[in-house]
mmCIF file of C-alpha atoms in Angstrom:
data_model
loop_
_atom_site.group_PDB
_atom_site.id
_atom_site.type_symbol
_atom_site.label_atom_id
_atom_site.label_comp_id
_atom_site.label_asym_id
_atom_site.label_seq_id
_atom_site.Cartn_x
_atom_site.Cartn_y
_atom_site.Cartn_z
ATOM 1 C CA MET A 105 0.000 0.000 0.000
ATOM 2 C CA GLU A 106 2.777 2.483 0.895
ATOM 3 C CA GLY A 107 4.533 1.818 -2.405
ATOM 4 C CA LEU A 108 1.304 2.421 -4.309
ATOM 5 C CA LEU A 109 0.719 5.662 -2.444
ATOM 6 C CA LEU A 110 4.214 6.903 -3.263
ATOM 7 C CA ARG A 111 3.710 6.195 -6.966
ATOM 8 C CA LEU A 112 0.260 7.798 -6.985
ATOM 9 C CA SER A 113 1.441 10.907 -5.144
ATOM 10 C CA ALA A 114 3.979 11.502 -7.901
ATOM 11 C CA LEU A 115 1.341 11.094 -10.620
ATOM 12 C CA ASP A 116 -1.906 12.373 -9.123
ATOM 13 C CA PRO A 117 -2.319 13.807 -5.595
ATOM 14 C CA ASP A 118 -6.093 13.354 -5.809
ATOM 15 C CA ALA A 119 -5.690 9.656 -6.567
ATOM 16 C CA GLU A 120 -3.382 9.284 -3.564
ATOM 17 C CA ALA A 121 -5.994 10.932 -1.322
ATOM 18 C CA ALA A 122 -8.681 8.603 -2.673
ATOM 19 C CA VAL A 123 -6.614 5.518 -1.926
ATOM 20 C CA ARG A 124 -5.999 6.796 1.614
ATOM 21 C CA VAL A 125 -9.753 7.200 2.128
ATOM 22 C CA ILE A 126 -10.368 3.632 0.954
ATOM 23 C CA ALA A 127 -7.577 2.290 3.195
ATOM 24 C CA TYR A 128 -8.976 4.265 6.134
ATOM 25 C CA PHE A 129 -12.397 2.600 5.925
ATOM 26 C CA ASP A 130 -10.931 -0.806 5.127
ATOM 27 C CA ALA A 131 -8.952 -0.599 8.364
ATOM 28 C CA LEU A 132 -12.117 0.251 10.306
ATOM 29 C CA VAL A 133 -13.837 -2.840 8.953
ATOM 30 C CA THR A 134 -10.796 -5.047 9.535
ATOM 31 C CA HIS A 135 -10.692 -4.064 13.209
ATOM 32 C CA GLY A 136 -14.391 -4.831 13.708
ATOM 33 C CA ALA A 137 -15.536 -1.260 14.292
ATOM 34 C CA SER A 138 -19.021 -0.700 15.726
ATOM 35 C CA ALA A 139 -21.672 1.576 14.235
ATOM 36 C CA HIS A 140 -20.613 4.320 16.645
ATOM 37 C CA ALA A 141 -16.944 3.935 15.721
ATOM 38 C CA VAL A 142 -17.731 4.119 11.981
ATOM 39 C CA VAL A 143 -19.761 7.311 12.355
ATOM 40 C CA ARG A 144 -17.217 8.918 14.720
ATOM 41 C CA ALA A 145 -14.322 8.062 12.427
ATOM 42 C CA THR A 146 -16.168 9.393 9.376
ATOM 43 C CA ALA A 147 -16.940 12.695 11.082
ATOM 44 C CA ALA A 148 -13.276 13.069 12.060
ATOM 45 C CA LEU A 149 -12.088 12.265 8.525
ATOM 46 C CA ALA A 150 -14.627 14.491 6.730
ATOM 47 C CA GLU A 151 -14.287 17.282 9.335
ATOM 48 C CA CYS A 152 -18.065 17.680 9.490
ATOM 49 C CA PRO A 153 -20.876 15.968 11.422
ATOM 50 C CA ALA A 154 -21.835 12.504 10.205
ATOM 51 C CA GLY A 155 -24.730 10.187 10.967
ATOM 52 C CA TRP A 156 -26.361 6.848 10.371
ATOM 53 C CA VAL A 157 -30.090 6.179 10.719
ATOM 54 C CA LEU A 158 -30.575 2.571 11.770
ATOM 55 C CA GLY A 159 -33.208 0.126 10.647
ATOM 56 C CA ASP A 160 -35.622 1.125 13.453
ATOM 57 C CA GLY A 161 -35.427 4.826 12.560
ATOM 58 C CA THR A 162 -33.136 5.932 15.404
ATOM 59 C CA SER A 163 -29.843 7.554 14.526
ATOM 60 C CA VAL A 164 -26.201 7.710 15.540
ATOM 61 C CA ARG A 165 -24.577 11.116 15.031
ATOM 62 C CA TYR A 166 -21.133 12.484 15.898
ATOM 63 C CA ALA A 167 -19.346 15.804 15.548
ATOM 64 C CA PRO A 168 -15.837 16.028 14.034
ATOM 65 C CA ASP A 169 -14.295 16.309 17.529
ATOM 66 C CA GLY A 170 -15.701 12.895 18.470
ATOM 67 C CA SER A 171 -18.535 14.140 20.677
ATOM 68 C CA PRO A 172 -22.002 12.583 20.183
ATOM 69 C CA LEU A 173 -24.805 14.732 18.775
ATOM 70 C CA GLU A 174 -28.496 14.541 19.552
ATOM 71 C CA ARG A 175 -30.112 11.403 18.191
ATOM 72 C CA LEU A 176 -32.885 11.891 15.671
ATOM 73 C CA GLY A 177 -35.965 9.837 14.884
ATOM 74 C CA GLY A 178 -34.832 9.511 11.284
ATOM 75 C CA LEU A 179 -32.834 11.440 8.699
ATOM 76 C CA PRO A 180 -32.048 15.111 9.424
ATOM 77 C CA PRO A 181 -33.998 17.607 7.326
ATOM 78 C CA SER A 182 -32.545 17.600 3.809
ATOM 79 C CA PRO A 183 -29.091 16.148 4.515
ATOM 80 C CA PRO A 184 -26.592 17.547 1.975
ATOM 81 C CA ALA A 185 -25.306 14.057 1.081
ATOM 82 C CA SER A 186 -26.577 10.587 1.950
ATOM 83 C CA ALA A 187 -26.158 6.970 0.861
ATOM 84 C CA ALA A 188 -28.158 3.800 1.462
ATOM 85 C CA VAL A 189 -26.722 1.076 3.687
ATOM 86 C CA SER A 190 -27.365 -2.476 2.581
ATOM 87 C CA GLY A 191 -29.451 -3.940 5.406
ATOM 88 C CA GLY A 192 -29.112 -0.971 7.733
ATOM 89 C CA GLY A 193 -30.751 2.322 6.783
ATOM 90 C CA THR A 194 -28.901 5.414 5.534
ATOM 91 C CA VAL A 195 -25.641 7.247 6.269
ATOM 92 C CA TRP A 196 -25.013 10.915 5.654
ATOM 93 C CA LEU A 197 -22.651 13.886 5.982
ATOM 94 C CA GLU A 198 -23.965 17.134 7.451
ATOM 95 C CA ARG A 199 -21.614 19.557 5.706
ATOM 96 C CA THR A 200 -22.725 23.149 5.386
ATOM 97 C CA GLY A 201 -21.808 24.975 2.198
ATOM 98 C CA GLU A 202 -20.191 23.371 -0.804
ATOM 99 C CA PRO A 203 -19.259 19.669 -0.566
ATOM 100 C CA ALA A 204 -15.587 18.766 -0.346
ATOM 101 C CA PRO A 205 -14.025 17.066 -3.386
ATOM 102 C CA LEU A 206 -13.784 13.671 -1.677
ATOM 103 C CA ASP A 207 -17.223 13.742 -0.022
ATOM 104 C CA PRO A 208 -18.805 11.314 -2.547
ATOM 105 C CA LEU A 209 -16.020 8.784 -1.975
ATOM 106 C CA VAL A 210 -16.095 9.230 1.827
ATOM 107 C CA LEU A 211 -19.854 8.685 1.821
ATOM 108 C CA GLU A 212 -19.596 5.644 -0.429
ATOM 109 C CA ARG A 213 -16.935 3.993 1.730
ATOM 110 C CA MET A 214 -18.857 4.883 4.892
ATOM 111 C CA ALA A 215 -21.902 3.094 3.458
ATOM 112 C CA VAL A 216 -19.789 0.047 2.576
ATOM 113 C CA ALA A 217 -18.312 -0.048 6.094
ATOM 114 C CA ALA A 218 -21.781 0.367 7.606
ATOM 115 C CA SER A 219 -23.108 -2.514 5.503
ATOM 116 C CA THR A 220 -20.290 -4.723 6.789
ATOM 117 C CA VAL A 221 -21.117 -3.745 10.377
ATOM 118 C CA CYS A 222 -24.731 -4.800 9.757
ATOM 119 C CA ARG A 223 -23.659 -8.149 8.345
ATOM 120 C CA GLN A 224 -21.509 -8.710 11.410
ATOM 121 C CA GLY A 225 -24.490 -7.995 13.643
ATOM 122 C CA ALA A 226 -22.740 -5.075 15.360
ATOM 123 C CA SER A 227 -25.020 -2.185 14.407
ATOM 124 C CA ARG A 228 -26.272 -1.742 17.965
ATOM 125 C CA ARG A 229 -23.072 -2.419 19.794
ATOM 126 C CA GLU A 230 -21.743 0.516 21.811
ATOM 127 C CA PRO A 231 -17.959 0.922 21.716
ATOM 128 C CA ALA A 232 -17.777 0.478 25.480
ATOM 129 C CA GLY A 233 -16.136 -2.932 25.662
ATOM 130 C CA PRO A 234 -12.461 -3.738 25.464
ATOM 131 C CA ALA A 235 -10.807 -2.300 22.376
ATOM 132 C CA ASP A 236 -8.098 -3.848 20.246
ATOM 133 C CA PRO A 237 -5.169 -3.918 22.734
ATOM 134 C CA ALA A 238 -2.686 -3.294 19.935
ATOM 135 C CA LEU A 239 -4.386 0.000 19.039
ATOM 136 C CA VAL A 240 -4.521 1.199 22.656
ATOM 137 C CA GLU A 241 -0.880 0.244 23.182
ATOM 138 C CA LEU A 242 0.019 2.124 20.003
ATOM 139 C CA VAL A 243 -1.713 5.286 21.269
ATOM 140 C CA LEU A 244 0.171 5.030 24.591
ATOM 141 C CA SER A 245 3.534 4.047 23.118
ATOM 142 C CA ALA A 246 6.534 6.345 23.341
ATOM 143 C CA GLU A 247 8.122 4.840 20.223
ATOM 144 C CA ALA A 248 5.182 4.923 17.784
ATOM 145 C CA GLU A 249 5.389 7.154 14.726
ATOM 146 C CA PRO A 250 2.974 10.134 14.878
ATOM 147 C CA GLU A 251 1.115 8.952 11.770
ATOM 148 C CA SER A 252 0.565 5.502 13.263
ATOM 149 C CA ARG A 253 -0.674 6.980 16.523
ATOM 150 C CA VAL A 254 -3.150 9.244 14.706
ATOM 151 C CA ARG A 255 -4.460 6.299 12.703
ATOM 152 C CA ALA A 256 -4.890 4.221 15.867
ATOM 153 C CA LEU A 257 -6.806 7.049 17.547
ATOM 154 C CA ARG A 258 -9.194 7.292 14.637
ATOM 155 C CA LEU A 259 -9.713 3.535 14.504
ATOM 156 C CA LEU A 260 -10.633 3.692 18.194
ATOM 157 C CA GLY A 261 -13.195 6.367 17.402
ATOM 158 C CA LEU A 262 -11.191 9.178 19.056
ATOM 159 C CA ALA A 263 -10.385 12.602 17.628
ATOM 160 C CA PRO A 264 -6.594 13.126 17.282
ATOM 161 C CA GLY A 265 -6.904 16.910 17.537
ATOM 162 C CA ARG A 266 -8.789 16.890 20.824
ATOM 163 C CA PRO A 267 -7.357 16.452 24.372
ATOM 164 C CA LEU A 268 -8.014 13.264 26.284
ATOM 165 C CA ARG A 269 -7.302 11.757 29.673
ATOM 166 C CA VAL A 270 -6.156 8.248 30.420
ATOM 167 C CA ALA A 271 -7.333 6.298 33.453
ATOM 168 C CA ALA A 272 -5.330 3.409 34.898
ATOM 169 C CA VAL A 273 -7.580 0.840 36.569
ATOM 170 C CA ARG A 274 -6.676 -2.094 38.763
ATOM 171 C CA GLY A 275 -9.163 -4.820 39.628
ATOM 172 C CA VAL A 276 -11.619 -4.253 36.755
ATOM 173 C CA PRO A 277 -14.531 -6.682 37.088
ATOM 174 C CA SER A 278 -16.104 -8.415 34.120
ATOM 175 C CA GLY A 279 -19.729 -8.373 33.040
ATOM 176 C CA PRO A 280 -22.371 -5.822 34.089
ATOM 177 C CA ALA A 281 -20.351 -4.667 37.097
ATOM 178 C CA SER A 282 -17.884 -2.944 34.765
ATOM 179 C CA ALA A 283 -20.576 -0.614 33.363
ATOM 180 C CA PRO A 284 -19.507 2.483 35.381
ATOM 181 C CA LEU A 285 -16.013 2.147 33.950
ATOM 182 C CA ALA A 286 -17.196 1.370 30.434
ATOM 183 C CA ARG A 287 -19.321 4.521 30.314
ATOM 184 C CA CYS A 288 -16.201 6.601 30.857
ATOM 185 C CA GLY A 289 -14.101 5.286 28.025
ATOM 186 C CA ALA A 290 -14.423 5.171 24.285
ATOM 187 C CA ALA A 291 -11.664 2.558 24.364
ATOM 188 C CA ARG A 292 -10.062 0.411 27.020
ATOM 189 C CA ALA A 293 -7.609 -2.464 27.055
ATOM 190 C CA VAL A 294 -5.222 -4.166 29.460
ATOM 191 C CA VAL A 295 -1.706 -2.745 29.122
ATOM 192 C CA ASP A 296 1.121 -4.103 31.302
ATOM 193 C CA GLY A 297 -1.351 -5.702 33.683
ATOM 194 C CA VAL A 298 -3.386 -2.525 34.214
ATOM 195 C CA THR A 299 -6.525 -1.528 32.312
ATOM 196 C CA ALA A 300 -6.036 1.684 30.347
ATOM 197 C CA VAL A 301 -9.196 3.688 29.637
ATOM 198 C CA LEU A 302 -9.053 6.498 27.068
ATOM 199 C CA ILE A 303 -11.465 9.291 28.031
ATOM 200 C CA GLN A 304 -12.418 12.081 25.645
ATOM 201 C CA SER A 305 -15.011 14.836 25.101
ATOM 202 C CA SER A 306 -18.472 13.772 26.257
ATOM 203 C CA ALA A 307 -17.034 11.105 28.575
ATOM 204 C CA GLU A 308 -15.511 13.851 30.770
ATOM 205 C CA ALA A 309 -18.713 14.204 32.783
ATOM 206 C CA ALA A 310 -18.830 10.461 33.400
ATOM 207 C CA TYR A 311 -15.195 10.359 34.506
ATOM 208 C CA ALA A 312 -15.740 13.279 36.893
ATOM 209 C CA GLY A 313 -18.359 11.296 38.774
ATOM 210 C CA LEU A 314 -16.658 7.918 38.455
ATOM 211 C CA SER A 315 -17.516 5.573 41.313
ATOM 212 C CA PRO A 316 -15.796 2.251 40.669
ATOM 213 C CA ASP A 317 -16.910 -1.154 41.834
ATOM 214 C CA ARG A 318 -15.780 -2.251 45.294
ATOM 215 C CA GLY A 319 -12.196 -3.489 45.227
ATOM 216 C CA THR A 320 -11.367 -1.474 42.098
ATOM 217 C CA THR A 321 -8.899 1.414 42.212
ATOM 218 C CA VAL A 322 -8.497 4.105 39.564
ATOM 219 C CA GLY A 323 -5.800 6.660 38.793
ATOM 220 C CA VAL A 324 -6.716 9.420 36.337
ATOM 221 C CA GLY A 325 -4.045 11.318 34.427
ATOM 222 C CA GLY A 326 -4.197 14.967 33.477
ATOM 223 C CA ALA A 327 -5.532 16.199 30.153
ATOM 224 C CA ALA A 328 -3.080 15.920 27.249
ATOM 225 C CA ASP A 329 -3.176 16.250 23.487
ATOM 226 C CA ALA A 330 -4.482 12.960 22.130
ATOM 227 C CA GLU A 331 -1.283 12.532 20.146
ATOM 228 C CA HIS A 332 0.678 12.731 23.430
ATOM 229 C CA ALA A 333 -1.594 10.424 25.434
ATOM 230 C CA ARG A 334 1.394 8.662 26.977
ATOM 231 C CA ARG A 335 1.957 11.663 29.236
ATOM 232 C CA SER A 336 -1.519 11.231 30.723
ATOM 233 C CA TRP A 337 -0.985 7.453 30.944
ATOM 234 C CA GLU A 338 2.204 7.915 32.967
ATOM 235 C CA GLN A 339 0.402 10.332 35.295
ATOM 236 C CA ALA A 340 -2.484 7.886 35.658
ATOM 237 C CA ARG A 341 -0.072 5.124 36.699
ATOM 238 C CA VAL A 342 1.380 7.445 39.344
ATOM 239 C CA ALA A 343 -2.084 8.378 40.632
ATOM 240 C CA LEU A 344 -3.045 4.696 40.788
ATOM 241 C CA ARG A 345 -0.244 4.071 43.283
ATOM 242 C CA PHE A 346 -1.928 6.491 45.704
ATOM 243 C CA ALA A 347 -5.345 4.817 45.437
ATOM 244 C CA GLU A 348 -6.885 2.573 48.123
ATOM 245 C CA PRO A 349 -10.070 0.530 47.606
ATOM 246 C CA ASP A 350 -11.861 1.713 50.762
ATOM 247 C CA THR A 351 -10.524 5.177 51.524
ATOM 248 C CA ALA A 352 -9.457 6.601 48.141
ATOM 249 C CA PRO A 353 -10.634 4.399 45.239
ATOM 250 C CA VAL A 354 -10.236 7.188 42.656
ATOM 251 C CA VAL A 355 -7.166 9.438 42.669
ATOM 252 C CA ARG A 356 -6.647 12.195 40.099
ATOM 253 C CA TYR A 357 -3.116 13.224 39.274
ATOM 254 C CA ASP A 358 -4.150 16.863 39.052
ATOM 255 C CA ALA A 359 -5.246 16.748 42.699
ATOM 256 C CA LEU A 360 -1.986 15.266 44.008
ATOM 257 C CA GLY A 361 0.077 18.402 43.534
ATOM 258 C CA SER A 362 3.550 18.095 45.077
ATOM 259 C CA LEU A 363 2.591 14.762 46.689
ATOM 260 C CA ALA A 364 3.220 13.176 43.282
ATOM 261 C CA MET A 365 6.950 13.719 43.916
ATOM 262 C CA LEU A 366 6.826 10.983 46.581
ATOM 263 C CA ALA A 367 6.208 8.458 43.816
ATOM 264 C CA GLU A 368 9.671 9.219 42.443
ATOM 265 C CA LEU A 369 11.292 7.659 45.528
ATOM 266 C CA PRO A 370 12.463 4.052 44.980
ATOM 267 C CA ALA A 371 10.314 1.475 46.764
ATOM 268 C CA GLN A 372 13.398 0.100 48.532
ATOM 269 C CA THR A 373 14.155 3.544 49.979
ATOM 270 C CA LEU A 374 10.597 3.805 51.274
ATOM 271 C CA ARG A 375 10.711 0.364 52.885
ATOM 272 C CA SER A 376 13.906 1.292 54.732
ATOM 273 C CA ARG A 377 12.172 4.042 56.720
ATOM 274 C CA PRO A 378 11.949 3.035 60.420
ATOM 275 C CA GLU A 379 8.454 4.493 60.748
ATOM 276 C CA LEU A 380 7.194 2.242 57.976
ATOM 277 C CA ALA A 381 8.590 -0.817 59.727
ATOM 278 C CA VAL A 382 6.570 0.123 62.831
ATOM 279 C CA VAL A 383 3.395 0.590 60.767
ATOM 280 C CA GLU A 384 3.899 -2.751 59.002
ATOM 281 C CA ALA A 385 4.383 -4.503 62.344
ATOM 282 C CA TYR A 386 1.117 -3.007 63.581
ATOM 283 C CA ALA A 387 -0.673 -4.090 60.385
ATOM 284 C CA ARG A 388 0.240 -7.715 61.142
ATOM 285 C CA ARG A 389 -1.552 -7.593 64.500
ATOM 286 C CA PRO A 390 -5.146 -8.941 64.673
ATOM 287 C CA GLY A 391 -7.374 -6.160 63.355
ATOM 288 C CA GLY A 392 -4.344 -4.062 62.472
ATOM 289 C CA GLU A 393 -5.252 -3.540 58.821
ATOM 290 C CA ALA A 394 -8.790 -2.475 59.759
ATOM 291 C CA ASP A 395 -7.395 0.017 62.291
ATOM 292 C CA LEU A 396 -5.019 1.485 59.704
ATOM 293 C CA ALA A 397 -7.844 1.776 57.166
ATOM 294 C CA ALA A 398 -9.861 3.730 59.736
ATOM 295 C CA LEU A 399 -6.858 5.921 60.463
ATOM 296 C CA ALA A 400 -6.326 6.597 56.750
ATOM 297 C CA ALA A 401 -9.993 7.518 56.306
ATOM 298 C CA PHE A 402 -9.804 9.817 59.329
ATOM 299 C CA CYS A 403 -6.696 11.579 57.992
ATOM 300 C CA ARG A 404 -8.329 12.065 54.591
ATOM 301 C CA SER A 405 -11.729 13.263 55.784
ATOM 302 C CA GLY A 406 -10.571 15.238 58.819
ATOM 303 C CA SER A 407 -13.361 13.915 61.042
ATOM 304 C CA LEU A 408 -14.545 10.668 62.605
ATOM 305 C CA ARG A 409 -17.987 10.991 61.037
ATOM 306 C CA GLY A 410 -16.467 11.598 57.621
ATOM 307 C CA ALA A 411 -14.265 8.530 58.057
ATOM 308 C CA ALA A 412 -17.272 6.480 59.168
ATOM 309 C CA THR A 413 -19.145 7.515 56.022
ATOM 310 C CA ARG A 414 -16.247 6.461 53.823
ATOM 311 C CA LEU A 415 -15.975 3.061 55.530
ATOM 312 C CA HIS A 416 -19.728 2.484 56.027
ATOM 313 C CA LEU A 417 -19.198 2.044 59.793
ATOM 314 C CA HIS A 418 -20.629 3.624 62.917
ATOM 315 C CA HIS A 419 -18.542 6.600 64.014
ATOM 316 C CA SER A 420 -17.943 5.088 67.467
ATOM 317 C CA SER A 421 -16.337 2.020 65.856
ATOM 318 C CA VAL A 422 -14.103 4.257 63.798
ATOM 319 C CA ALA A 423 -13.179 6.279 66.883
ATOM 320 C CA ASP A 424 -12.080 3.127 68.710
ATOM 321 C CA ARG A 425 -9.947 1.976 65.798
ATOM 322 C CA VAL A 426 -8.317 5.372 65.256
ATOM 323 C CA ALA A 427 -7.530 5.774 68.954
ATOM 324 C CA ARG A 428 -6.073 2.268 69.176
ATOM 325 C CA ALA A 429 -3.794 2.822 66.156
ATOM 326 C CA GLY A 430 -2.733 6.286 67.312
ATOM 327 C CA ASP A 431 -1.803 5.058 70.802
ATOM 328 C CA ALA A 432 0.133 2.054 69.517
ATOM 329 C CA LEU A 433 2.067 4.081 66.936
ATOM 330 C CA GLY A 434 2.769 7.003 69.234
ATOM 331 C CA TRP A 435 0.777 9.635 67.351
ATOM 332 C CA ASP A 436 -1.343 12.247 69.107
ATOM 333 C CA LEU A 437 -4.045 12.512 66.455
ATOM 334 C CA GLY A 438 -5.431 15.661 68.031
ATOM 335 C CA ASP A 439 -2.183 17.362 67.018
ATOM 336 C CA PRO A 440 -2.147 18.543 63.347
ATOM 337 C CA ALA A 441 1.575 17.764 63.077
ATOM 338 C CA ASP A 442 1.064 14.154 64.191
ATOM 339 C CA ARG A 443 -1.925 13.750 61.877
ATOM 340 C CA PHE A 444 0.298 14.915 59.041
ATOM 341 C CA ARG A 445 2.991 12.397 60.075
ATOM 342 C CA ALA A 446 0.377 9.647 60.116
ATOM 343 C CA MET A 447 -0.942 10.565 56.673
ATOM 344 C CA VAL A 448 2.561 10.679 55.175
ATOM 345 C CA ALA A 449 3.489 7.327 56.726
ATOM 346 C CA LEU A 450 0.344 5.665 55.398
ATOM 347 C CA THR A 451 0.909 7.209 51.968
ATOM 348 C CA LEU A 452 4.495 5.966 51.850
ATOM 349 C CA ARG A 453 3.253 2.520 52.850
ATOM 350 C CA ARG A 454 0.972 2.432 49.812
ATOM 351 C CA LEU A 455 3.744 3.590 47.492
ATOM 352 C CA ALA A 456 6.191 1.037 48.907
ATOM 353 C CA ARG A 457 3.927 -1.816 47.803
ATOM 354 C CA ASP A 458 4.483 -1.129 44.077
#
């Protein structure tokens, strides 16, 4: 294909562009794109809204930036360009003004891709499940060529020119329990033993209110240009190290501030701290882990009632646990300085585990 493109570019730039359009949609079909992914990718390629009215009259519509548009009960009024889908309704481009030179070809290939989706029985499948791991890894790779990364983003239904965040998730359940996580990501896949979730545009609201399943921890990286998603991925991995299932299941890198610098310390250096050895010894006592969890919740919330809410316990039970841990470890938890020492020690303990 690359050799053909080089020869065509020397003879006819328009022919080269046409071949690229065909290859673009062929790649979508090859990777088993859903109806939503086809429409999103078309809108990004054509740089105008695109849509597909399904067999039951409902529609899928996306803007060029990858954000979903209001669903219609059929075709939009007088769409500038449309094409029939074999077995699955009609696709269209919502370009205002004069059509672009390649619009007829884009629309034709979109219809062909949509027909293939229908034959595969995927017309109603949301792109919320695991994506092709190779594509996600390519987006997050430090070595990938920019062109390859852009292509992978588009195949995942993401807009290369729009910022995204990456979430790193540990302990992702399977089946219906993973729905809260799935709603946040247009694409997710396991990378180096951790689930990476790519979050963009309309998924921002879902990520802001993310409440993971019990036992699942999430680190969310800062916003980055989609083409530099690895930066957000690295931040997400750092944030994940600060997360605890009961007291802090979701940690955002942006909220860590200078605390993120603690993650730069080698785990061996952290484990050598005498205070950590004392905390670990206490954790091995009967009920020690539960006491430390109560102490961590107390340090985070600043009150016994707040800690009780986090742990779903009565505040008197939390008070007993916090007092027991504070006395054994020599911390006066009524003193702000000792509370700070306790919080730092518990934070270093989490970081030392990775």
